[in-house]
Tab-separated table of C-alpha atoms and ligand atoms in Angstrom:
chain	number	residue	atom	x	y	z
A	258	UNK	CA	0.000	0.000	0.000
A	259	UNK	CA	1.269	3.244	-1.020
A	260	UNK	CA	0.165	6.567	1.510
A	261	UNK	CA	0.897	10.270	0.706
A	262	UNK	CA	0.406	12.737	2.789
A	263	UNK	CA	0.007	16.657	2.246
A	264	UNK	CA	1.586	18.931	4.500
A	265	UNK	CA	2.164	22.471	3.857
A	266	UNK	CA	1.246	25.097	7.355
A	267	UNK	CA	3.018	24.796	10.857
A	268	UNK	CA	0.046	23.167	12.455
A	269	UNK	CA	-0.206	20.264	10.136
A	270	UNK	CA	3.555	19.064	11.112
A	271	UNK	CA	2.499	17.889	14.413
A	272	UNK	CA	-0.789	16.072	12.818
A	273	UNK	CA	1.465	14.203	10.602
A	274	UNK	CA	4.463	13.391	13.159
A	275	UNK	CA	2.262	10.308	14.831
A	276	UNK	CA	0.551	9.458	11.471
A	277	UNK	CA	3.858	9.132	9.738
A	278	UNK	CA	5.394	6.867	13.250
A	279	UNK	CA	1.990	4.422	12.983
A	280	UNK	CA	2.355	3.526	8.756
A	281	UNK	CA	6.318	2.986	8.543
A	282	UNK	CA	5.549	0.748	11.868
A	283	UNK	CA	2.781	-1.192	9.732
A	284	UNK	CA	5.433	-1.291	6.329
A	285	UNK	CA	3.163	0.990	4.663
A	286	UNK	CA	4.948	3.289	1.887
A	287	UNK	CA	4.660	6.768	2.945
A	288	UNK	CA	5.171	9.501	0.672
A	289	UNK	CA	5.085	13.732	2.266
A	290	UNK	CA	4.481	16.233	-0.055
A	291	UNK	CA	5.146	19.864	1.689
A	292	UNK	CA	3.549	22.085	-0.145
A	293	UNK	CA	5.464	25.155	1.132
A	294	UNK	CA	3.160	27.171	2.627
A	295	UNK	CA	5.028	27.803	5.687
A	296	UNK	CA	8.470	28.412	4.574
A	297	UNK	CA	10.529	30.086	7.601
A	298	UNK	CA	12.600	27.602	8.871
A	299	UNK	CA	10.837	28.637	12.607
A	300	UNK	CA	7.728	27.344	10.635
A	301	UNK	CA	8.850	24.491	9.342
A	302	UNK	CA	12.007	22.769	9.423
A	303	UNK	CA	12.678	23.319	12.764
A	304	UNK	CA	9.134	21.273	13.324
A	305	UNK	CA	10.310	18.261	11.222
A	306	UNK	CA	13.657	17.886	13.050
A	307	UNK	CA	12.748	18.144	16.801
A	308	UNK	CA	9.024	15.678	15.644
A	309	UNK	CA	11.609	13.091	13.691
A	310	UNK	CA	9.555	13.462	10.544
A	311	UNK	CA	11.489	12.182	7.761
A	312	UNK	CA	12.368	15.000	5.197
A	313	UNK	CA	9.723	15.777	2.252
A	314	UNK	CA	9.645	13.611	-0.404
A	315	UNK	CA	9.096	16.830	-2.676
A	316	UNK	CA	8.530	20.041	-1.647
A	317	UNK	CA	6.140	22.398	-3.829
A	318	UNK	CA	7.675	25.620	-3.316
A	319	UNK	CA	4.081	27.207	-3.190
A	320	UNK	CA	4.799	30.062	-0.492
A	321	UNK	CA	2.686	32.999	0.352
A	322	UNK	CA	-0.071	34.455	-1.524
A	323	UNK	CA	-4.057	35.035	-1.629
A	324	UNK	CA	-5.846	32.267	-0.799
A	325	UNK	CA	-6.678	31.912	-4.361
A	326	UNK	CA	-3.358	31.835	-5.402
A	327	UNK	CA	-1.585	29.796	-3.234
A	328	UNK	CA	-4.919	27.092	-3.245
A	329	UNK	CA	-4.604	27.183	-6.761
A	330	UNK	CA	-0.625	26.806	-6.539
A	331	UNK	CA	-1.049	24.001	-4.700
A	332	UNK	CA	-3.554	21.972	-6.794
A	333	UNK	CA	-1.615	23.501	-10.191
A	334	UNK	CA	1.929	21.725	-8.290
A	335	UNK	CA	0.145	18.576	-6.876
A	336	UNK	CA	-1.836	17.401	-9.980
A	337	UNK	CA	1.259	15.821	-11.907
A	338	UNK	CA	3.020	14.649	-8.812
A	339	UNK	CA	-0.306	12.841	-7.734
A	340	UNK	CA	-0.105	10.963	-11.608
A	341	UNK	CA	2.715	10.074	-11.474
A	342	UNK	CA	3.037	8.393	-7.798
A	343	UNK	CA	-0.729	7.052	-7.949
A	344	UNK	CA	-1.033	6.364	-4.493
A	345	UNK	CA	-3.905	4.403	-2.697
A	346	UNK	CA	-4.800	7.450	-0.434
A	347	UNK	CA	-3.943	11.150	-0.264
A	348	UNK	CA	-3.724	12.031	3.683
A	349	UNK	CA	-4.585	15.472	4.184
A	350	UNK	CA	-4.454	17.272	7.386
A	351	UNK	CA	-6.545	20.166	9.753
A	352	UNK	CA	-7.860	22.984	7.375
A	353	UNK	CA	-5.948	25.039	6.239
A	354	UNK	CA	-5.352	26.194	2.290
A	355	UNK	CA	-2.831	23.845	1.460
A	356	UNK	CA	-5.374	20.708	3.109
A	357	UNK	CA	-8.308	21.574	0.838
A	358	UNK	CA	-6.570	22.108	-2.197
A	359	UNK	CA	-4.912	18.518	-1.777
A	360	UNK	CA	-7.902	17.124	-0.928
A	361	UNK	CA	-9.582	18.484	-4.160
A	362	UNK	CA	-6.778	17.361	-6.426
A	363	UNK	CA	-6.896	13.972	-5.041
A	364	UNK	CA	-11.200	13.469	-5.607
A	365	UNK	CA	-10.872	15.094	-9.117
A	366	UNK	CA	-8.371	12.139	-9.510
A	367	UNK	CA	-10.673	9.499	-8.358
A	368	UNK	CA	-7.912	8.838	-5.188
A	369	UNK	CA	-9.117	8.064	-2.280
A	370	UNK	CA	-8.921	11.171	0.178
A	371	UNK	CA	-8.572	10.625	4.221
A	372	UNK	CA	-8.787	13.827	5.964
A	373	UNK	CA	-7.163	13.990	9.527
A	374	UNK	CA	-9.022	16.086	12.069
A	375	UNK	CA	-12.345	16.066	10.203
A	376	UNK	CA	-15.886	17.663	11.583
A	377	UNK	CA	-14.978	20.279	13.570
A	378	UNK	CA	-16.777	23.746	12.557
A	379	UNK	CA	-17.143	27.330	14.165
A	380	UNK	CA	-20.076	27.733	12.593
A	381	UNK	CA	-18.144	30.847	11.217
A	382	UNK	CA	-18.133	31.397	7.680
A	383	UNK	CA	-15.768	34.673	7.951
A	384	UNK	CA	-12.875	32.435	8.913
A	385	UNK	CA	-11.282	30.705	5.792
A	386	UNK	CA	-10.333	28.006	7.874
A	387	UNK	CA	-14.279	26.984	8.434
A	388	UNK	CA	-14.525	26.909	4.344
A	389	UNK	CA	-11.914	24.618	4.268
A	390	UNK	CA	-12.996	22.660	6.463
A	391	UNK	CA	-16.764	22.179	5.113
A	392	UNK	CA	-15.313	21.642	1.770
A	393	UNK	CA	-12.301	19.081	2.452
A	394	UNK	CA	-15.094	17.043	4.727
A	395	UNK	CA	-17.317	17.101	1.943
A	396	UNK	CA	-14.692	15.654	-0.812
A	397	UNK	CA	-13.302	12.656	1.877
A	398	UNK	CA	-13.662	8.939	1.416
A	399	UNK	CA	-12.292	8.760	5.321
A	400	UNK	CA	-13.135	11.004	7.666
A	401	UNK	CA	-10.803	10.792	11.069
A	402	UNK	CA	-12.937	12.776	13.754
A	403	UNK	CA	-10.740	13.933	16.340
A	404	UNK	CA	-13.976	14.687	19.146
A	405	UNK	CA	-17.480	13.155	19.251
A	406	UNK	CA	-19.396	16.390	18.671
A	407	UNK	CA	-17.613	16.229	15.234
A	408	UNK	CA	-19.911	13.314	14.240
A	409	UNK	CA	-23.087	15.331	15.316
A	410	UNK	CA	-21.478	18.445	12.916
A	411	UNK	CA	-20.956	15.929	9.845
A	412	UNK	CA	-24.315	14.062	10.321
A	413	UNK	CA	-26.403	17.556	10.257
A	414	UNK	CA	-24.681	18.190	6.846
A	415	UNK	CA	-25.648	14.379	5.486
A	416	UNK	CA	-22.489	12.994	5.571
A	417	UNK	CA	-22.918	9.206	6.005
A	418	UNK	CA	-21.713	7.540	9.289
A	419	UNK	CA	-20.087	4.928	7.576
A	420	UNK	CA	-17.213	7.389	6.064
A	421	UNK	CA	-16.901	8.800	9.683
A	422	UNK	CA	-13.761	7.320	12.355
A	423	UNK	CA	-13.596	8.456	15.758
A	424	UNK	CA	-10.058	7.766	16.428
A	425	UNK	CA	-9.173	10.886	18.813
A	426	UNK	CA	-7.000	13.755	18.196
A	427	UNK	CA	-3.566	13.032	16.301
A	428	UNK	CA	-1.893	16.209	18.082
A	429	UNK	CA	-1.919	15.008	21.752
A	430	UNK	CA	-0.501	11.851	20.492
A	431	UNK	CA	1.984	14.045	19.714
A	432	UNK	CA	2.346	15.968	23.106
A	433	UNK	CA	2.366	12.404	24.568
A	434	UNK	CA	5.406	11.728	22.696
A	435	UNK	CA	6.845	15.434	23.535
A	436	UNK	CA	6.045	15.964	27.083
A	437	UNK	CA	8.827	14.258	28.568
A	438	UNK	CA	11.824	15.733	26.217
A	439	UNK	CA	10.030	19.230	26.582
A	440	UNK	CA	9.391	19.090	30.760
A	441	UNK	CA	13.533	18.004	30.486
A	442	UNK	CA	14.354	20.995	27.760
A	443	UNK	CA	12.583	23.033	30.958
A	444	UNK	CA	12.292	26.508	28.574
A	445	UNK	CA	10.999	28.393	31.972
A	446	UNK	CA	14.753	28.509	33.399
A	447	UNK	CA	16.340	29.358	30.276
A	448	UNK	CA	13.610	32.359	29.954
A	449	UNK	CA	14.541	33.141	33.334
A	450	UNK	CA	10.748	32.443	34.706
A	451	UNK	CA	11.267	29.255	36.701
A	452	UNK	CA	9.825	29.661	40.141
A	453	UNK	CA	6.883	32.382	39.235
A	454	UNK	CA	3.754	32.511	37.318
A	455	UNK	CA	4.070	33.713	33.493
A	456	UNK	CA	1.987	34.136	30.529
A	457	UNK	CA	2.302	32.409	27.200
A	458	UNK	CA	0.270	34.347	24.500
A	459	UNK	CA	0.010	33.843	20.404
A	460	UNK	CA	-2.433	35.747	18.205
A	461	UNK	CA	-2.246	35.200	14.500
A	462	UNK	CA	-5.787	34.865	12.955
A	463	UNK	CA	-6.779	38.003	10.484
A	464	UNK	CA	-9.966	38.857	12.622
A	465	UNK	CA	-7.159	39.955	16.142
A	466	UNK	CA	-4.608	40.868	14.031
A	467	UNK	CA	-5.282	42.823	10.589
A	468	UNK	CA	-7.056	45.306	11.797
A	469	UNK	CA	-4.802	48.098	13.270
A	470	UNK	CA	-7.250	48.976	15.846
A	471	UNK	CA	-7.701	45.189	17.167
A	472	UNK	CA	-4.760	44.856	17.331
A	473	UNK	CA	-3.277	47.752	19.164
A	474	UNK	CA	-5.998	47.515	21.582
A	475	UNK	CA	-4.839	43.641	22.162
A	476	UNK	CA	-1.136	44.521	22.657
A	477	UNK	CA	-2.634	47.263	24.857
A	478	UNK	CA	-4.200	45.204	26.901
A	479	UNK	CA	-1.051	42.461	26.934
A	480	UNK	CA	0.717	45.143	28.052
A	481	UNK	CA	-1.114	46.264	30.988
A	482	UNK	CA	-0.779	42.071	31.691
A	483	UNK	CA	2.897	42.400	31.511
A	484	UNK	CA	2.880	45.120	34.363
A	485	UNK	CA	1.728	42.393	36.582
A	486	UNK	CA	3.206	39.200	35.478
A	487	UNK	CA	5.742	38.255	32.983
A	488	UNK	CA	3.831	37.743	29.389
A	489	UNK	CA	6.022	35.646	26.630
A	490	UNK	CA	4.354	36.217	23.211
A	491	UNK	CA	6.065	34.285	20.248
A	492	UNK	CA	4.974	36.508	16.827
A	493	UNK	CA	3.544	34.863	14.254
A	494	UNK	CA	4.954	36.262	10.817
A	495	UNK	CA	1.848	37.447	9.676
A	496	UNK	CA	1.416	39.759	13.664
A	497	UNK	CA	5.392	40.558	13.028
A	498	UNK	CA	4.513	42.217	9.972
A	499	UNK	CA	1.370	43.901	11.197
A	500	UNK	CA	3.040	44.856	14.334
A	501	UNK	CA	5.853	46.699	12.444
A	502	UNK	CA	3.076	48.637	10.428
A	503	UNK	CA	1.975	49.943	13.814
A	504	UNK	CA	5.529	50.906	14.099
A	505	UNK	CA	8.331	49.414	16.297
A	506	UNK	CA	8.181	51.880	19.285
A	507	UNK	CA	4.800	50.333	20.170
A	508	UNK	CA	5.946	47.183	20.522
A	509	UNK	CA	8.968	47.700	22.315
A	510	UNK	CA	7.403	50.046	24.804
A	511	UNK	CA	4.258	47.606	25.442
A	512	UNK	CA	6.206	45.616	28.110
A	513	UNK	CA	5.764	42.100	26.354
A	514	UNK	CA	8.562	39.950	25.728
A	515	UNK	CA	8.033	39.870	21.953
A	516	UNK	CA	9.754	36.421	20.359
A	517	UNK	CA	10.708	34.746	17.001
A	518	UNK	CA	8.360	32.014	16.785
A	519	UNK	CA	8.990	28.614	19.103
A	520	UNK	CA	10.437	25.223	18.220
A	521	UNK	CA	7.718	22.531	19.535
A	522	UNK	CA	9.313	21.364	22.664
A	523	UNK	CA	10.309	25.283	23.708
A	524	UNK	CA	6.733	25.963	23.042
A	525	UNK	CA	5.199	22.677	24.719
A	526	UNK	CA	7.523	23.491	27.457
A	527	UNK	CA	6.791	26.581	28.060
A	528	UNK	CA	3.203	25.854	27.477
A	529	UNK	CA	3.448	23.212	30.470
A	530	UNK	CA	4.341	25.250	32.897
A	531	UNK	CA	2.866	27.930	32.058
A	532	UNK	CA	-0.313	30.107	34.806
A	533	UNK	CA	-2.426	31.242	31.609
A	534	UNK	CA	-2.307	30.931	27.801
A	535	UNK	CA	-3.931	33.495	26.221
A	536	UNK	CA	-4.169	32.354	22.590
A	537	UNK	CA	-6.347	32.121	18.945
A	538	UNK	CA	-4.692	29.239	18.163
A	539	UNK	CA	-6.868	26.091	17.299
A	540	UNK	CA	-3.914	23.821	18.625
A	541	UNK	CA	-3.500	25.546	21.712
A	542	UNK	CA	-6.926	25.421	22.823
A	543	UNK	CA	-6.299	21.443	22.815
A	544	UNK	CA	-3.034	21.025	24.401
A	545	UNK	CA	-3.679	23.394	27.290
A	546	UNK	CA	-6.898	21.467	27.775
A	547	UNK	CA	-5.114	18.138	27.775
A	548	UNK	CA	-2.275	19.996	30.422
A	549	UNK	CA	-5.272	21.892	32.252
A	550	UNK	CA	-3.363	25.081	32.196
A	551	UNK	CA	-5.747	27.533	31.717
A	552	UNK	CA	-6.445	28.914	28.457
A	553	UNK	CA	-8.323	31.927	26.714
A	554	UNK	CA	-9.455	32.392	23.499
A	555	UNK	CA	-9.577	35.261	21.485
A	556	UNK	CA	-12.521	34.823	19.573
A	557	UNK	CA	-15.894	35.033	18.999
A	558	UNK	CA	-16.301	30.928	18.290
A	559	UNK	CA	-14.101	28.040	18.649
A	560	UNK	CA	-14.516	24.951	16.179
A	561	UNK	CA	-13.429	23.082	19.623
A	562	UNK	CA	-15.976	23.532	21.685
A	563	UNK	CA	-14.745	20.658	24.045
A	564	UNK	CA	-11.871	22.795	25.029
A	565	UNK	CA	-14.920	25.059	26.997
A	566	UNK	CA	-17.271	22.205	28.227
A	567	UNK	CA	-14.992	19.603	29.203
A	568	UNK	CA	-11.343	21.481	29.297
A	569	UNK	CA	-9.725	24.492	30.511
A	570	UNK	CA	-10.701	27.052	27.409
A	571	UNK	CA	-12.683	30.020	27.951
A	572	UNK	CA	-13.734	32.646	24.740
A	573	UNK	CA	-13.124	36.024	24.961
A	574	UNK	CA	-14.123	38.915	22.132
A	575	UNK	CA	-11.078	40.672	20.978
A	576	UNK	CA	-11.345	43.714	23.602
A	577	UNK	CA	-8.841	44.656	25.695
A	578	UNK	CA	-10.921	45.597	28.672
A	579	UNK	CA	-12.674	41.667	28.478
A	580	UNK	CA	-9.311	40.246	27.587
A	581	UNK	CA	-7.387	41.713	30.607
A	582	UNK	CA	-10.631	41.186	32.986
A	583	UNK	CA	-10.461	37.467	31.851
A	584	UNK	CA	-6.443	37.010	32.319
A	585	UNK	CA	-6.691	38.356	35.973
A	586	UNK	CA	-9.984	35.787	36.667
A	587	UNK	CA	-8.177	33.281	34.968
A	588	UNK	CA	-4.804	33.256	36.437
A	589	UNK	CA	-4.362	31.213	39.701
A	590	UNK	CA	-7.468	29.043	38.453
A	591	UNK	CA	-4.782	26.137	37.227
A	592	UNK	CA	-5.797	23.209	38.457
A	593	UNK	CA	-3.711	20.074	39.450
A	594	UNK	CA	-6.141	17.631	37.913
A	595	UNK	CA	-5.794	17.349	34.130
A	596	UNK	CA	-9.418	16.798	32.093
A	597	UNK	CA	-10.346	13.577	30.530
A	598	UNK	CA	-10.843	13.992	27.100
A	599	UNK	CA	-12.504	10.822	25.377
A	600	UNK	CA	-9.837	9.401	23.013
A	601	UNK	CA	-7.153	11.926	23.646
A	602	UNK	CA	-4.949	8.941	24.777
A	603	UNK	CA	-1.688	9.322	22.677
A	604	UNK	CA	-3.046	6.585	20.462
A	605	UNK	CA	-5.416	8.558	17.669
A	606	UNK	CA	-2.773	7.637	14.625
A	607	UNK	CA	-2.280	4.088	15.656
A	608	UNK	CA	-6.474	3.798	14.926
A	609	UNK	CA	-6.012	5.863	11.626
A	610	UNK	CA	-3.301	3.312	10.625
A	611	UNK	CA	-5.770	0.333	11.538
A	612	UNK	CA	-8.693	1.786	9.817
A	613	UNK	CA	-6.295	2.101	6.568
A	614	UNK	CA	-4.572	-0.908	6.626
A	615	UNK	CA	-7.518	-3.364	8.094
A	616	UNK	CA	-10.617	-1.778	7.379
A	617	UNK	CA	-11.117	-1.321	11.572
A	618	UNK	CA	-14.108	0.731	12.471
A	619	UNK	CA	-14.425	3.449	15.089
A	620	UNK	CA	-17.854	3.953	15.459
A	621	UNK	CA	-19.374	6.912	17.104
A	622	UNK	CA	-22.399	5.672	18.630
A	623	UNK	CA	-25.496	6.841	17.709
A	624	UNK	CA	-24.206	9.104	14.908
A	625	UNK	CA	-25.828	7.042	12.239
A	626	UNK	CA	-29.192	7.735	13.117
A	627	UNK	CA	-29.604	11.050	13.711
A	628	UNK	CA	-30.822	12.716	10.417
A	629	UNK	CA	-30.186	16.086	9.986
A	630	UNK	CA	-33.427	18.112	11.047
A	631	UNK	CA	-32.935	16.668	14.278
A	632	UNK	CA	-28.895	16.787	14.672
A	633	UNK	CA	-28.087	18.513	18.108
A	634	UNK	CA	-24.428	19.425	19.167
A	635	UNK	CA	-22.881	17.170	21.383
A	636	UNK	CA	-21.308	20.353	23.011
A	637	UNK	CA	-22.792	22.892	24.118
A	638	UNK	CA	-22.067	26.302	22.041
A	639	UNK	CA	-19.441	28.016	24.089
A	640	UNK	CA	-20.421	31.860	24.063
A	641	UNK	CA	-17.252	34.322	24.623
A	642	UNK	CA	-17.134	36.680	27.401
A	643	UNK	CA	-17.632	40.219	26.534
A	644	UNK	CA	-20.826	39.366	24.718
A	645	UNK	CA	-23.820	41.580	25.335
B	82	UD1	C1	-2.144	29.575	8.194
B	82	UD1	C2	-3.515	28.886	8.252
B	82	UD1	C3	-4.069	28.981	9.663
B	82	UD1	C4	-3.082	28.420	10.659
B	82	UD1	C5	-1.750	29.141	10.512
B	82	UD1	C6	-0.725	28.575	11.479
B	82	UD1	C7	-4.830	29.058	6.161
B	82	UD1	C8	-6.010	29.674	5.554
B	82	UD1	N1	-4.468	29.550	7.363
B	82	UD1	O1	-2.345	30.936	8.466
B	82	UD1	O2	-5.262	28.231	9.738
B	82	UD1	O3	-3.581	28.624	11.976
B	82	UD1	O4	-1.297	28.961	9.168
B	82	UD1	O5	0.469	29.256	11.422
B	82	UD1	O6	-4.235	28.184	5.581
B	82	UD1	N2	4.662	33.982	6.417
B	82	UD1	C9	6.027	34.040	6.525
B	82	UD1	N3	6.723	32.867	6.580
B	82	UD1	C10	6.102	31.656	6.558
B	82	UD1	C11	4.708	31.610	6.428
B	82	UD1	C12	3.989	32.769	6.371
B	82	UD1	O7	6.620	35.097	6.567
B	82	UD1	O8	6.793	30.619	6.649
B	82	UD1	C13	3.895	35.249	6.401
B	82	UD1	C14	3.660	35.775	5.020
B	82	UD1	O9	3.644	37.168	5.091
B	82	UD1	C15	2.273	35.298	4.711
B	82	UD1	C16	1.605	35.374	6.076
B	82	UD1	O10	2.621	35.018	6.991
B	82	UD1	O11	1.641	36.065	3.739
B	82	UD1	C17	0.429	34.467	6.248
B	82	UD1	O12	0.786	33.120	5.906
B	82	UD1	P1	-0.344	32.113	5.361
B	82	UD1	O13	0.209	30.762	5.187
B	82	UD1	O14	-1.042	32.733	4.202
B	82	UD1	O15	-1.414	32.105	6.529
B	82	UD1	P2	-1.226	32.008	8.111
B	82	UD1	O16	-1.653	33.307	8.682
B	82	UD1	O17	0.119	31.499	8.474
């Protein structure tokens, strides 16, 4: 059997880390495509080194863009590559531009599409990430649901149970794997924190940070934070940029400890010992929930709305008066009991893998007979603070 994945954005490295592991372990061939999306080397190689992901197989060389271009770039790039290695399934991973352009070059070629990290939705049409992931869903053969509400979101759009897997969430197999070399990398000391409370905080999406007003009124508000307790923010490229158009004596005089973006066991490490996370990060919302370090969300939705009713995640509208309220509720509310998360056991590829290889099913019970006019969320909608 021959496997290729698509890669191309920071967040899918981690999805594909365990994947990757669980088919070489089975003899499966395993091709990676990176489709170059995420080109820093703080983006991306860094991510394949420290998660022992064996280098691309061939790399795209898509890069930045609109999301026309560079989804188009991508499917333009893919299409021969795809002919020629004719594999038994394209892999595609989370939702973002380079996963649904994969996932439509793959369908179009009658190949057999798995999407990792399928059914989750905001219920936000604004964000291009909720697009994606209505439209990847919609084009997979296999669909590997990472929570059980994600079942309920697929079956109200008529998706049929039997394309649906619930084999967990791929990225805290990959903390599992992490946690030890990151608590032993112990980033706190070498950012001179150890000992005291600190804040982590990353902020990338367009809606916190494209709009100059949002955003200074966020790094506002951060810095006010910063008065009181250390606040580490590693910048996003996209915030770097939009922070220098607000002009470099902003940032420096804020009081945040602005960084170059993170390796994955700084981050996790950091992460881990962290009092608060204040973040818009769809990741982040899971792995502080898995840690129970406390976690807020800047935005008006989450996709993972188990992060609120069964982990540590709390939303917050992108105001600096609700964000810094929240922060000072939130800190000191860490917890030493971590949530349960069903399935969030380290072992979410290894059922990917079987389902692949020997047709294993992962049933979500119940999921097959509820029709859509009577689908109901598994979760309750979370609803942010700062909402009249
Ligand atoms: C993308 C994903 C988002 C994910 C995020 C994680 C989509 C629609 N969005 O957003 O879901 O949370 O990745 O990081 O796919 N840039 C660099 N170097 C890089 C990559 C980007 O400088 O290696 C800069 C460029 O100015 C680029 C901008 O960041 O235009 C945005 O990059 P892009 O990949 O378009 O979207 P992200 O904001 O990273």
């Amino acid at each position: 059997m021959r496997v290729l994945s698509v890669v191309g954005a920071r967040p899918n490295f981690m999805k594909l880390a365990p994947v990757d592991r669980a088919l070489v372990k089975r003899g499966v061939e395993h091709v990676i495509i990176h489709t170059g999306q995420h080109y820093d080397p703080g983006m991306s190689d860094a991510f394949f080194e420290e998660l022992w992901i064996p280098a691309a197989d061939h790399h795209l060389g898509v890069g930045s863009g609109s999301h026309a271009q560079q989804t188009a770039a991508v499917m333009q790039r893919l299409e021969p590559f795809l002919l020629d290695v004719r594999p038994d399934l394209v892999l595609v991973y989370g939702d973002v531009n380079s996963t649904v352009a994969a996932a439509l070059v793959g369908a179009k070629l009658q190949v057999r599409v798995g999407h990792v990290e399928a059914g989750l939705r905001s219920g936000d049409w604004t964000m291009p990430e909720e697009i994606n992931r209505v439209v990847t869903d919609r084009l997979s053969d296999l669909l590997f649901l990472p929570s059980r509400d994600a079942a309920e979101n697929l079956g109200a759009e008529g998706v049929p149970a039997d394309r649906m897997h619930f084999v967990g969430n791929v990225m805290i197999d990959t903390l599992c794997w992490a946690l030890p070399q990151a608590l032993a990398f112990d980033a706190a000391a070498r950012h001179r924190l150890a000992g005291g409370p600190y804040v982590i905080v990353t902020l990338h999406r367009p809606s916190n940070v494209d709009d100059p007003a949002v955003l200074r009124e966020l790094l506002d508000a951060l810095g006010r934070l910063a008065a009181k307790v250390p606040v580490l923010f590693p910048v996003h490229p996209r915030t770097r940029n939009r922070i220098g158009e607000l002009g470099a004596r902003r940032a420096a005089g804020s009081g945040l400890e602005l960084l170059e973006p993170l390796g994955y066991l700084e981050m996790l490490s950091l992460v881990a010992g962290a009092a608060l996370v204040v973040t818009d990060s769809g990741g982040l919302q899971e792995e502080t929930s898995f840690l129970g370090v406390p976690c807020i969300t800047v935005r008006p939705n989450t996709e993972r709305p188990i992060t609120c009713t069964h982990g540590t995640n709390r939303l917050v509208l992108p105001r600096g008066d609700s964000v810094l309220a929240a922060a000072e509720r939130a800190l000191g509310r860490r917890s030493p009991a971590r949530p349960v998360i069903e399935r969030w056991d380290g072992k979410a590829a290894e059922r990917i893998v079987a389902v692949v290889c020997d047709d294993a099913r992962f049933d979500v019970d119940g999921a097959a007979a509820s029709p859509p006019q009577v689908a109901r969320r598994a979760a309750a909608i979370p609803v942010p603070l700062g909402a009249s």
